[in-house]
Short mmCIF file of C-alpha atoms in Angstrom, two decimals:
data_model
loop_
_atom_site.label_atom_id
_atom_site.label_comp_id
_atom_site.label_asym_id
_atom_site.label_seq_id
_atom_site.Cartn_x
_atom_site.Cartn_y
_atom_site.Cartn_z
CA MET A 6 120.09 82.68 91.10
CA GLY A 7 116.22 82.90 90.12
CA SER A 8 116.11 81.23 86.48
CA GLN A 9 118.77 78.95 87.10
CA SER A 10 116.68 77.66 90.59
CA SER A 11 113.66 77.25 88.22
CA SER A 12 115.25 75.60 85.66
CA GLY A 13 117.69 73.66 87.86
CA MET A 14 114.45 72.38 89.63
CA SER A 15 113.00 71.39 86.52
CA GLY A 16 116.24 69.51 85.90
CA GLY A 17 116.44 67.70 88.64
CA ARG A 18 113.12 67.02 88.78
CA ASP A 19 112.89 65.46 85.31
CA SER A 20 116.17 63.45 85.79
CA SER A 21 114.94 61.56 88.92
CA SER A 22 111.95 60.27 86.79
CA SER A 23 112.52 60.35 83.83
CA ASN A 24 116.88 59.63 83.02
CA PRO A 25 117.87 56.08 82.38
CA THR A 26 121.17 56.70 83.02
CA ASP A 27 120.17 57.92 86.56
CA GLN A 28 118.52 54.97 87.89
CA PRO A 29 119.63 51.42 87.61
CA GLU A 30 117.71 49.33 84.72
CA ALA A 31 114.68 47.62 86.51
CA THR A 32 113.09 44.10 85.52
CA GLU A 33 109.16 44.12 83.63
CA SER A 34 107.73 42.77 87.11
CA ASN A 35 109.42 45.28 89.27
CA GLN A 36 108.08 47.53 85.87
CA SER A 37 104.44 46.33 86.87
CA SER A 38 104.45 45.77 90.56
CA SER A 39 105.65 50.02 90.67
CA ARG A 40 102.58 50.76 87.84
CA ARG A 41 100.03 48.32 89.87
CA HIS A 42 101.21 50.51 93.32
CA ARG A 43 101.14 53.68 91.93
CA THR A 44 97.27 53.34 90.19
CA ALA A 45 95.87 52.07 93.67
CA ASP A 46 97.92 55.47 95.98
CA ARG A 47 97.62 57.54 93.34
CA GLN A 48 94.33 59.23 94.64
CA SER A 49 95.75 59.22 97.91
CA THR A 50 99.18 61.03 96.99
CA SER A 51 98.51 63.27 94.56
CA GLU A 52 97.70 65.90 96.76
CA GLU A 53 101.05 65.16 98.70
CA GLU A 54 103.20 64.74 95.60
CA VAL A 55 101.61 68.25 94.44
CA ASP A 56 101.67 70.03 97.60
CA LEU A 57 105.51 69.05 98.15
CA ALA A 58 106.51 70.08 94.61
CA GLU A 59 105.21 73.81 95.73
CA VAL A 60 107.22 73.28 98.91
CA LEU A 61 110.06 72.79 97.20
CA ALA A 62 109.44 75.58 94.19
CA TYR A 63 108.87 78.09 96.59
CA LEU A 64 112.29 77.34 98.98
CA LEU A 65 114.29 77.59 95.82
CA ARG A 66 112.36 80.68 94.71
CA ARG A 67 113.16 82.06 98.12
CA GLY A 68 117.03 81.38 96.99
CA GLN A 69 116.62 78.92 100.97
CA VAL A 70 117.87 75.73 99.24
CA ARG A 71 119.92 75.69 96.73
CA LEU A 72 120.22 72.76 94.04
CA VAL A 73 123.86 71.44 93.08
CA HIS A 74 125.84 68.53 91.97
CA GLY A 75 125.94 65.55 93.91
CA SER A 76 126.54 61.58 94.75
CA GLY A 77 123.11 61.36 95.10
CA ALA A 78 120.81 59.08 92.54
CA THR A 79 119.88 61.85 90.50
CA GLY A 80 123.61 63.46 90.67
CA LEU A 81 121.74 66.41 92.69
CA GLN A 82 121.32 67.50 95.63
CA LEU A 83 119.68 70.34 98.22
CA VAL A 84 121.90 72.62 99.96
CA GLN A 85 119.89 75.27 102.57
CA SER A 86 121.15 78.75 101.71
CA TYR A 87 121.61 81.11 104.44
CA SER A 88 119.78 84.80 104.07
CA ASP A 89 119.32 88.45 105.48
CA SER A 90 115.29 88.64 104.10
CA ASP A 91 112.40 86.38 105.27
CA ASP A 92 110.90 87.56 101.81
CA ASP A 93 111.74 86.70 98.27
CA SER A 94 115.36 85.96 96.54
CA ASP A 95 115.36 86.82 93.02
CA GLY A 96 114.39 83.63 91.74
CA ALA A 97 111.14 84.34 93.26
CA TRP A 98 110.48 87.17 90.76
CA GLU A 99 111.16 85.30 87.45
CA GLY A 100 108.10 84.02 85.42
CA ARG A 101 105.62 87.33 86.44
CA LEU A 102 102.78 85.56 87.75
CA GLY A 103 100.95 88.45 87.88
CA ASP A 104 101.56 89.22 84.36
CA ARG A 105 98.98 86.48 83.49
CA TYR A 106 96.65 88.01 86.07
CA ASN A 107 93.85 90.44 85.11
CA PRO A 108 92.71 92.30 88.21
CA PRO A 109 88.85 91.91 87.77
CA VAL A 110 87.35 95.69 87.25
CA ASP A 111 84.44 96.61 89.86
CA ILE A 112 81.61 97.55 86.76
CA ARG A 113 79.00 98.49 89.53
CA PRO A 114 80.53 99.32 92.26
CA ASP A 115 78.77 99.99 95.28
CA THR A 116 78.67 103.45 96.21
CA GLN A 117 76.10 104.20 99.08
CA GLY A 118 78.42 104.77 101.77
CA LEU A 119 80.44 107.24 99.52
CA ASP A 120 77.57 109.19 98.60
CA ARG A 121 76.44 109.47 102.03
CA SER A 122 80.39 110.28 103.55
CA GLU A 123 81.44 113.36 103.82
CA ILE A 124 84.87 113.12 101.92
CA ARG A 125 82.46 113.38 98.79
CA THR A 126 81.16 116.87 99.74
CA GLN A 127 85.11 117.87 100.60
CA ILE A 128 86.20 116.91 97.42
CA MET A 129 83.83 118.53 95.30
CA LEU A 130 84.46 121.74 97.55
CA ALA A 131 87.69 121.07 96.91
CA THR A 132 87.75 121.06 93.08
CA ALA A 133 84.59 123.68 92.43
CA SER A 134 82.73 120.75 91.13
CA THR A 135 79.35 121.59 93.28
CA GLY A 136 76.67 123.58 91.78
CA MET A 137 76.04 124.48 88.43
CA LYS A 138 79.67 124.77 87.97
CA SER A 139 80.12 121.84 88.10
CA ARG A 140 78.66 120.97 85.03
CA HIS A 141 81.05 123.23 82.84
CA SER A 142 83.49 121.60 81.02
CA PHE A 143 86.78 123.23 80.31
CA THR A 144 86.24 124.82 77.68
CA ASP A 145 83.27 126.77 79.52
CA MET A 146 85.21 127.89 82.51
CA LEU A 147 87.72 128.96 79.92
CA THR A 148 84.48 130.97 77.76
CA GLU A 149 83.34 132.28 81.41
CA ARG A 150 86.52 133.60 82.04
CA GLU A 151 86.87 135.27 79.47
CA ARG A 152 83.53 136.86 79.75
CA GLY A 153 84.71 138.27 83.27
CA ARG A 154 82.35 136.09 85.51
CA CYS A 155 84.75 134.34 86.66
CA ARG A 156 84.99 135.56 90.58
CA GLY A 157 88.06 138.68 90.23
CA SER A 158 89.94 137.91 87.50
CA SER A 159 90.76 134.72 87.52
CA PHE A 160 89.67 130.82 88.17
CA SER A 161 89.49 130.21 92.38
CA HIS A 162 91.96 127.83 93.55
CA GLY A 163 89.18 124.80 93.09
CA GLU A 164 88.37 126.07 89.46
CA CYS A 165 92.11 125.42 89.09
CA SER A 166 92.72 121.95 91.11
CA ARG A 167 89.60 120.98 89.02
CA ILE A 168 90.60 121.88 85.65
CA ARG A 169 94.93 119.94 86.71
CA THR A 170 92.23 117.14 86.73
CA HIS A 171 92.40 116.96 82.74
CA PHE A 172 96.11 117.05 82.70
CA LEU A 173 97.25 113.81 84.16
CA PRO A 174 100.25 111.90 83.48
CA ASN A 175 99.54 110.13 79.83
CA TYR A 176 102.87 109.00 78.73
CA VAL A 177 106.13 106.85 79.89
CA SER A 178 109.43 108.37 79.96
CA HIS A 179 112.56 106.14 81.05
CA LYS A 180 114.79 108.36 83.35
CA HIS A 181 117.42 106.07 85.17
CA THR A 182 118.14 102.14 84.75
CA TYR A 183 119.45 100.16 87.60
CA HIS A 184 121.19 96.48 87.23
CA GLN A 185 118.89 95.92 90.53
CA LYS A 186 115.29 95.92 91.95
CA VAL A 187 114.45 99.19 92.58
CA PHE A 188 111.98 98.60 95.87
CA CYS A 189 111.49 102.86 97.27
CA GLY A 190 111.04 106.10 94.75
CA LEU A 191 109.55 108.89 96.43
CA TYR A 192 109.25 112.75 95.89
CA SER A 193 110.58 115.32 98.53
CA HIS A 194 107.36 117.61 100.29
CA ASP A 195 108.14 120.39 97.61
CA GLY A 196 108.81 118.20 94.89
CA ASN A 197 112.24 120.01 94.08
CA MET A 198 113.81 116.53 95.50
CA PHE A 199 113.07 112.40 94.43
CA LEU A 200 115.07 109.35 95.59
CA SER A 201 115.25 106.40 94.88
CA ALA A 202 116.61 103.10 97.09
CA CYS A 203 117.31 99.52 95.35
CA GLN A 204 119.07 96.17 96.17
CA ASP A 205 122.32 97.84 95.01
CA GLN A 206 122.76 99.85 98.28
CA ASN A 207 122.90 102.62 96.69
CA ILE A 208 120.07 106.04 97.31
CA ARG A 209 120.19 108.27 94.83
CA LEU A 210 118.70 111.48 95.37
CA TYR A 211 117.79 113.37 91.75
CA ASP A 212 117.45 117.24 91.20
CA THR A 213 113.48 117.51 89.82
CA THR A 214 113.02 121.31 90.47
CA GLN A 215 112.86 121.59 86.41
CA ARG A 216 110.85 118.46 86.28
CA ARG A 217 114.39 116.78 85.03
CA PHE A 218 116.10 114.03 86.81
CA ASN A 219 119.51 115.33 87.16
CA LEU A 220 121.53 113.39 89.54
CA LEU A 221 122.72 114.46 92.48
CA ARG A 222 124.54 112.30 94.66
CA THR A 223 124.70 108.90 95.26
CA VAL A 224 124.72 107.47 99.49
CA LYS A 225 125.63 104.19 99.85
CA ALA A 226 123.18 103.02 102.51
CA ARG A 227 124.57 101.30 105.76
CA ASP A 228 123.71 97.74 107.41
CA VAL A 229 121.87 97.05 104.53
CA GLY A 230 119.90 93.33 104.58
CA TRP A 231 118.93 92.18 101.46
CA SER A 232 117.83 95.65 101.01
CA VAL A 233 116.58 99.07 101.73
CA LEU A 234 112.90 98.85 102.52
CA ASP A 235 111.42 102.19 102.97
CA VAL A 236 112.71 105.25 102.86
CA CYS A 237 111.04 109.08 103.88
CA PHE A 238 112.57 112.90 103.65
CA THR A 239 112.19 114.92 107.05
CA PRO A 240 109.75 117.38 106.36
CA ASP A 241 112.70 119.96 105.84
CA THR A 242 114.26 117.61 103.35
CA ARG A 243 117.87 118.55 104.44
CA HIS A 244 117.84 114.43 105.89
CA ILE A 245 116.61 111.13 104.55
CA LEU A 246 115.29 107.78 106.76
CA TYR A 247 116.09 104.55 105.48
CA SER A 248 115.75 101.42 107.18
CA SER A 249 116.34 97.79 106.29
CA TRP A 250 116.83 93.78 107.79
CA SER A 251 118.55 95.76 110.76
CA ASP A 252 118.20 96.97 114.68
CA TYR A 253 118.97 100.64 113.66
CA ILE A 254 116.85 103.21 111.39
CA HIS A 255 119.44 105.39 109.22
CA MET A 256 119.39 109.24 108.98
CA CYS A 257 121.74 110.52 106.27
CA SER A 258 122.24 113.78 105.56
CA VAL A 259 121.98 115.49 102.28
CA ASP A 260 121.70 119.16 102.49
CA GLY A 261 124.98 120.88 101.45
CA ASP A 262 128.51 118.81 100.42
CA SER A 263 128.86 116.99 103.45
CA GLU A 264 127.25 113.21 104.05
CA CYS A 265 126.74 112.02 108.18
CA HIS A 266 125.07 108.58 108.51
CA THR A 267 123.35 108.17 112.09
CA ALA A 268 121.96 105.09 113.74
CA LEU A 269 119.10 105.53 115.21
CA ASP A 270 118.75 102.23 117.73
CA LEU A 271 115.68 101.06 118.07
CA SER A 272 116.36 98.43 120.49
CA PRO A 273 114.13 95.81 119.74
CA ASP A 274 113.83 92.58 121.79
CA GLU A 275 113.62 90.31 118.37
CA ARG A 276 117.22 88.49 116.39
CA ARG A 277 115.74 89.14 113.09
CA PHE A 278 114.26 92.68 112.88
CA CYS A 279 113.33 94.96 110.23
CA VAL A 280 111.22 97.94 109.90
CA PHE A 281 108.89 97.92 106.72
CA SER A 282 107.63 101.24 107.16
CA LEU A 283 109.20 105.10 107.81
CA ALA A 284 107.20 108.00 108.38
CA ALA A 285 108.52 111.74 110.16
CA SER A 286 106.27 113.81 111.95
CA SER A 287 105.26 117.59 110.82
CA ASP A 288 107.78 118.82 112.61
CA GLY A 289 111.05 116.16 112.33
CA LYS A 290 111.30 115.56 115.71
CA GLU A 291 109.91 111.89 116.29
CA ILE A 292 110.47 109.21 113.75
CA LEU A 293 107.57 106.36 113.30
CA GLY A 294 108.54 102.77 112.14
CA GLY A 295 106.34 99.32 111.52
CA ALA A 296 108.24 95.96 111.93
CA ASN A 297 108.12 92.45 111.66
CA ASP A 298 108.03 92.20 115.72
CA GLY A 299 104.53 92.87 114.88
CA CYS A 300 105.31 96.28 117.28
CA LEU A 301 105.27 100.04 116.53
CA TYR A 302 108.21 102.04 116.87
CA VAL A 303 108.42 106.19 118.20
CA PHE A 304 112.43 107.99 117.90
CA ASP A 305 113.22 110.93 119.58
CA CYS A 306 115.57 112.31 117.64
CA GLU A 307 116.05 115.14 120.33
CA GLN A 308 116.52 112.70 122.70
CA ASN A 309 117.92 110.65 120.93
CA LYS A 310 116.12 107.30 121.67
CA ARG A 311 113.38 105.32 121.57
CA THR A 312 110.56 106.94 123.38
CA LEU A 313 107.50 104.67 122.45
CA LYS A 314 107.24 100.71 121.66
CA ILE A 315 103.60 99.91 120.85
CA ASP A 316 102.47 95.65 120.70
CA ALA A 317 100.10 96.57 118.07
CA HIS A 318 99.74 93.45 115.79
CA GLU A 319 99.49 90.02 115.51
CA ASP A 320 101.46 89.89 112.55
CA ASP A 321 103.95 91.95 110.68
CA VAL A 322 103.20 95.68 110.13
CA ASN A 323 104.07 96.51 106.67
CA ALA A 324 102.25 100.43 106.92
CA VAL A 325 102.87 103.25 109.17
CA ALA A 326 101.09 106.94 109.04
CA PHE A 327 101.00 109.64 111.02
CA ALA A 328 96.92 110.84 110.67
CA ASP A 329 97.65 114.68 111.00
CA SER A 330 100.27 116.88 111.65
CA SER A 331 99.75 117.05 115.73
CA SER A 332 101.60 113.46 115.54
CA GLN A 333 99.48 112.72 117.95
CA LEU A 334 97.44 110.30 116.36
CA LEU A 335 98.81 107.30 114.47
CA PHE A 336 97.96 104.78 111.72
CA SER A 337 99.17 100.97 111.41
CA GLY A 338 98.36 97.85 108.83
CA SER A 339 98.88 94.61 109.51
CA ASP A 340 99.59 91.20 107.11
CA ASP A 341 96.35 90.58 110.30
CA ALA A 342 94.40 92.18 107.36
CA LEU A 343 93.66 95.01 109.97
CA CYS A 344 94.02 98.88 110.25
CA LYS A 345 94.26 100.02 113.70
CA MET A 346 94.07 104.16 115.35
CA TRP A 347 96.41 105.32 117.93
CA ASP A 348 96.29 108.16 120.54
CA ARG A 349 99.28 108.62 121.60
CA ARG A 350 97.40 111.19 124.44
CA MET A 351 96.17 108.12 126.28
CA LEU A 352 98.07 105.22 125.71
CA ARG A 353 99.87 102.76 127.95
CA GLU A 354 103.06 100.91 126.56
CA ASP A 355 102.24 98.16 129.27
CA ARG A 356 98.76 97.53 128.21
CA PRO A 357 98.59 99.28 124.62
CA GLN A 358 94.93 99.73 123.51
CA PRO A 359 93.71 101.17 120.25
CA VAL A 360 91.53 103.56 120.22
CA GLY A 361 89.76 101.71 117.35
CA GLN A 362 89.89 99.00 114.66
CA LEU A 363 89.35 98.88 111.03
CA ALA A 364 88.39 96.00 109.99
CA GLY A 365 86.81 94.21 106.57
CA HIS A 366 89.76 93.29 104.47
CA ARG A 367 90.16 89.66 103.86
CA ASP A 368 94.37 89.14 103.75
CA GLY A 369 97.17 91.63 104.85
CA VAL A 370 97.92 95.72 104.51
CA THR A 371 100.39 96.15 102.48
CA PHE A 372 100.14 99.83 102.83
CA ILE A 373 98.27 102.59 104.31
CA ASP A 374 97.76 106.34 103.64
CA SER A 375 96.42 109.50 105.54
CA LYS A 376 94.54 111.81 103.48
CA GLY A 377 96.08 114.66 106.53
CA ASP A 378 92.58 114.87 108.40
CA ALA A 379 92.82 112.59 110.89
CA ARG A 380 89.23 110.94 109.56
CA TYR A 381 90.06 109.11 106.23
CA LEU A 382 92.46 106.95 104.93
CA ILE A 383 92.96 104.75 102.53
CA SER A 384 94.89 101.19 102.69
CA ASN A 385 96.24 98.44 100.27
CA SER A 386 95.45 95.19 100.53
CA LYS A 387 96.84 91.45 98.89
CA ASP A 388 92.76 90.59 99.08
CA GLN A 389 93.26 92.82 95.85
CA SER A 390 91.31 96.01 96.40
CA ILE A 391 91.90 98.86 98.42
CA LYS A 392 89.44 100.76 100.92
CA LEU A 393 88.67 104.02 102.14
CA TRP A 394 87.43 104.45 105.87
CA ASP A 395 85.87 106.94 107.90
CA VAL A 396 87.91 106.92 111.86
CA ARG A 397 84.75 108.20 112.98
CA LYS A 398 83.10 104.43 112.17
CA PHE A 399 85.33 101.56 113.40
CA SER A 400 84.31 97.70 113.04
CA PRO A 401 82.55 96.07 115.78
CA LYS A 402 83.54 93.01 117.43
CA GLU A 403 81.74 90.69 114.57
CA GLY A 404 84.02 92.95 112.38
CA LEU A 405 87.13 92.07 113.73
CA ALA A 406 85.83 88.08 114.14
CA ALA A 407 85.22 88.18 110.57
CA ALA A 408 88.52 89.57 109.51
CA LEU A 409 90.61 87.39 111.57
CA LEU A 410 88.50 84.29 110.37
CA ALA A 411 89.11 85.32 106.48
CA VAL A 412 92.54 86.28 107.00
CA THR A 413 93.03 83.04 108.26
CA GLN A 414 91.65 80.98 105.58
CA GLN A 415 93.96 82.26 103.44
CA ASN A 416 96.82 79.68 102.46
CA TRP A 417 98.28 81.32 99.63
CA ASP A 418 101.72 83.16 99.03
CA TYR A 419 101.18 86.99 97.43
CA ARG A 420 105.08 86.81 96.46
CA TRP A 421 104.94 84.19 94.20
CA GLN A 422 101.49 82.25 93.52
CA GLN A 423 99.10 83.72 91.30
CA VAL A 424 95.74 85.02 92.63
CA PRO A 425 93.27 82.24 93.72
CA GLN A 426 89.56 82.97 92.34
CA ARG A 427 88.59 82.44 96.12
CA ALA A 428 90.81 85.79 96.71
CA LEU A 429 88.87 87.74 94.79
CA LYS A 430 85.36 87.64 96.95
CA SER A 431 83.67 91.07 96.27
CA HIS A 432 80.97 91.17 98.80
CA ARG A 433 81.44 92.94 102.28
CA LEU A 434 82.70 91.33 105.58
CA THR A 435 80.41 91.12 108.41
CA GLY A 436 80.53 93.79 110.14
CA ASP A 437 83.50 95.82 107.38
CA THR A 438 83.13 99.50 107.96
CA SER A 439 84.54 101.32 104.95
CA VAL A 440 83.39 103.73 103.18
CA MET A 441 84.56 102.39 99.76
CA THR A 442 86.18 99.48 97.98
CA TYR A 443 87.82 99.52 94.79
CA ARG A 444 89.30 97.37 92.61
CA GLY A 445 91.27 96.99 89.63
CA HIS A 446 95.13 96.38 90.20
CA GLY A 447 96.86 93.66 91.49
CA VAL A 448 98.83 93.14 94.23
CA LEU A 449 101.66 90.54 94.32
CA HIS A 450 105.52 89.78 94.25
CA THR A 451 105.11 92.58 96.94
CA LEU A 452 104.13 95.11 99.45
CA ILE A 453 102.36 97.48 96.54
CA ARG A 454 101.55 100.74 97.63
CA CYS A 455 99.04 103.22 96.51
CA ARG A 456 98.17 107.46 97.41
CA PHE A 457 95.98 109.90 97.22
CA SER A 458 96.55 112.51 94.93
CA PRO A 459 98.55 115.64 95.99
CA GLU A 460 95.71 117.92 97.86
CA PHE A 461 97.07 121.43 96.41
CA THR A 462 96.50 120.59 93.04
CA THR A 463 93.86 117.75 92.37
CA GLY A 464 91.71 118.23 95.92
CA GLN A 465 92.90 114.93 96.52
CA ARG A 466 90.16 113.59 94.06
CA TYR A 467 92.42 110.22 92.78
CA ILE A 468 93.61 107.63 94.25
CA TYR A 469 97.03 106.39 92.61
CA SER A 470 98.11 102.46 92.84
CA GLY A 471 101.32 100.19 91.85
CA CYS A 472 99.82 97.20 89.86
CA SER A 473 101.61 93.35 89.38
CA THR A 474 100.72 93.54 86.17
CA GLY A 475 102.92 96.68 85.35
CA LYS A 476 100.56 99.36 85.28
CA ILE A 477 99.99 102.53 87.68
CA ILE A 478 96.27 102.55 88.30
CA VAL A 479 94.67 106.11 88.44
CA LEU A 480 91.03 105.79 90.48
CA PRO A 481 88.85 108.45 91.37
CA THR A 482 87.66 108.88 95.06
CA PRO A 483 84.10 110.97 94.49
CA VAL A 484 82.96 107.51 92.03
CA GLY A 485 78.87 107.89 92.59
CA GLY A 486 78.98 111.31 93.64
CA GLY A 487 81.71 113.28 91.41
CA LEU A 488 82.35 109.92 88.23
CA SER A 489 80.01 107.89 86.85
CA VAL A 490 80.44 104.74 86.19
CA GLN A 491 81.71 104.83 83.05
CA GLU A 492 84.50 107.57 83.74
CA VAL A 493 85.69 104.83 86.45
CA LEU A 494 86.70 102.50 83.55
CA PHE A 495 87.85 105.79 81.65
CA CYS A 496 90.00 106.19 84.38
CA HIS A 497 91.15 102.21 83.86
CA SER A 498 91.90 102.91 80.26
CA LEU A 499 93.98 105.44 81.17
CA CYS A 500 96.23 103.35 83.05
CA ILE A 501 99.49 103.81 81.41
CA GLU A 502 101.53 100.79 80.53
CA CYS A 503 104.90 100.65 82.62
CA GLY A 504 105.75 96.80 82.03
CA GLY A 505 107.26 95.27 85.02
CA LEU A 506 106.08 95.81 88.14
CA ILE A 507 105.42 98.59 89.52
CA LEU A 508 105.89 98.41 93.66
CA ASN A 509 105.29 101.90 94.34
CA CYS A 510 104.61 105.46 92.91
CA SER A 511 105.07 109.36 93.31
CA LEU A 512 103.07 111.52 92.22
CA TYR A 513 104.93 115.15 91.25
CA PRO A 514 103.09 117.94 94.15
CA ASP A 515 101.50 120.18 90.45
CA SER A 516 100.32 116.34 89.32
CA ARG A 517 101.77 116.35 85.75
CA VAL A 518 105.06 113.92 87.08
CA LEU A 519 104.12 110.53 87.70
CA SER A 520 107.16 109.12 89.02
CA THR A 521 107.48 104.82 89.07
CA GLN A 522 109.65 102.12 90.26
CA ARG A 523 109.35 99.40 87.97
CA GLN A 524 110.73 95.91 88.84
#
């Protein structure tokens, strides 16, 4: 419906204004009068006309209205459409506004906060980058090992991690083509499986044990409205979880030949309800979800019921995560531009209060990823930036007020409009307590995701993100300490060109294979 709607809109507008067969002839006097009125009113009505055209284009692209043949003067008629989703229809993706958008790279990033932070030291220790060894090249390390100057007879784990950071993915191979848009893709914790989900309502599981994508199983998703929105594995990799525009989170077994679907009822109050983000606890007993009603939901799989509902945000909750393996600390990110931290041990459901709030984004948060230590997390935002946070330093009240004011002043829709210049402001908001701000990727059309690179193989030295321009953006975490500005730009030049729109990417645990979902 997308391209047809766009062309239909263009044809309808041209027909109403310039097609002589669709309008009665007008006398010269009427034409002159009309011309005078248009000249007099042009200044007062031009903005309204532009707004009306934008609104019409928006409704057509979302699929909320359709142009059909009618009996009016233009021969066209607007008809309201009904969709299961508040998101874009296929038509909203035509034109690829992001293709014409070149995200600016911050050539001189402010690294003062990162230089003083503990995460810089952590990553440098994890990759054996401290002291004299940090200045050794890969060949120098091999020479030192051959001379017997390594501890023991081989490299340390940190040195192995540093070596692996030299071997990031740098080429593209296509493994599977779908006929509809893909919204989800994720490796299992051990890297032996990969799953994808798209608008055809099929969840596909691949065997990746030999780094080959062999299709193991195709699961037909149930109770799907518009598309599967998020997926995740349980820690034992025996089940997958997925969500859509539905009151339920679905759990499906993938272990063995049998397929068992279980619907987990969240019992929401909203009539139109969906879970945008899912996370499973480290023991697999609980599921955390963030929904369009601004609430967080915790479902206990053993009790088979919802055990917690947190009225968390003023807008859609686009991202959730467990802070660490304890499952007691929760992170959430929302369209209200805030990230919040919750401690379930001191939480009252009737009057929920976060432990702290993180403010600094100017627009909605699309994704968050925890470092896993309950201290650091990253957030991706529609303000075209990724921020690194230390949750031991929450934002003051003036920071929350500044973020609220900034997000209320945003009057563009990232799903179908180009990024306005005012959205690219680089100066920090008042009360912004983020450790580091990264730029150079595009967040358009959908909820672009970002993640830390694997801890075991890279020491989480990198942050990688999808991009609306069809690239995979790889950013070094310890900028200013571990890498120079030239190396930051080099990382941008290494971005893998995949084409389309890269919504989600998932790095294989050994960091040598990075799988993406292109739209």
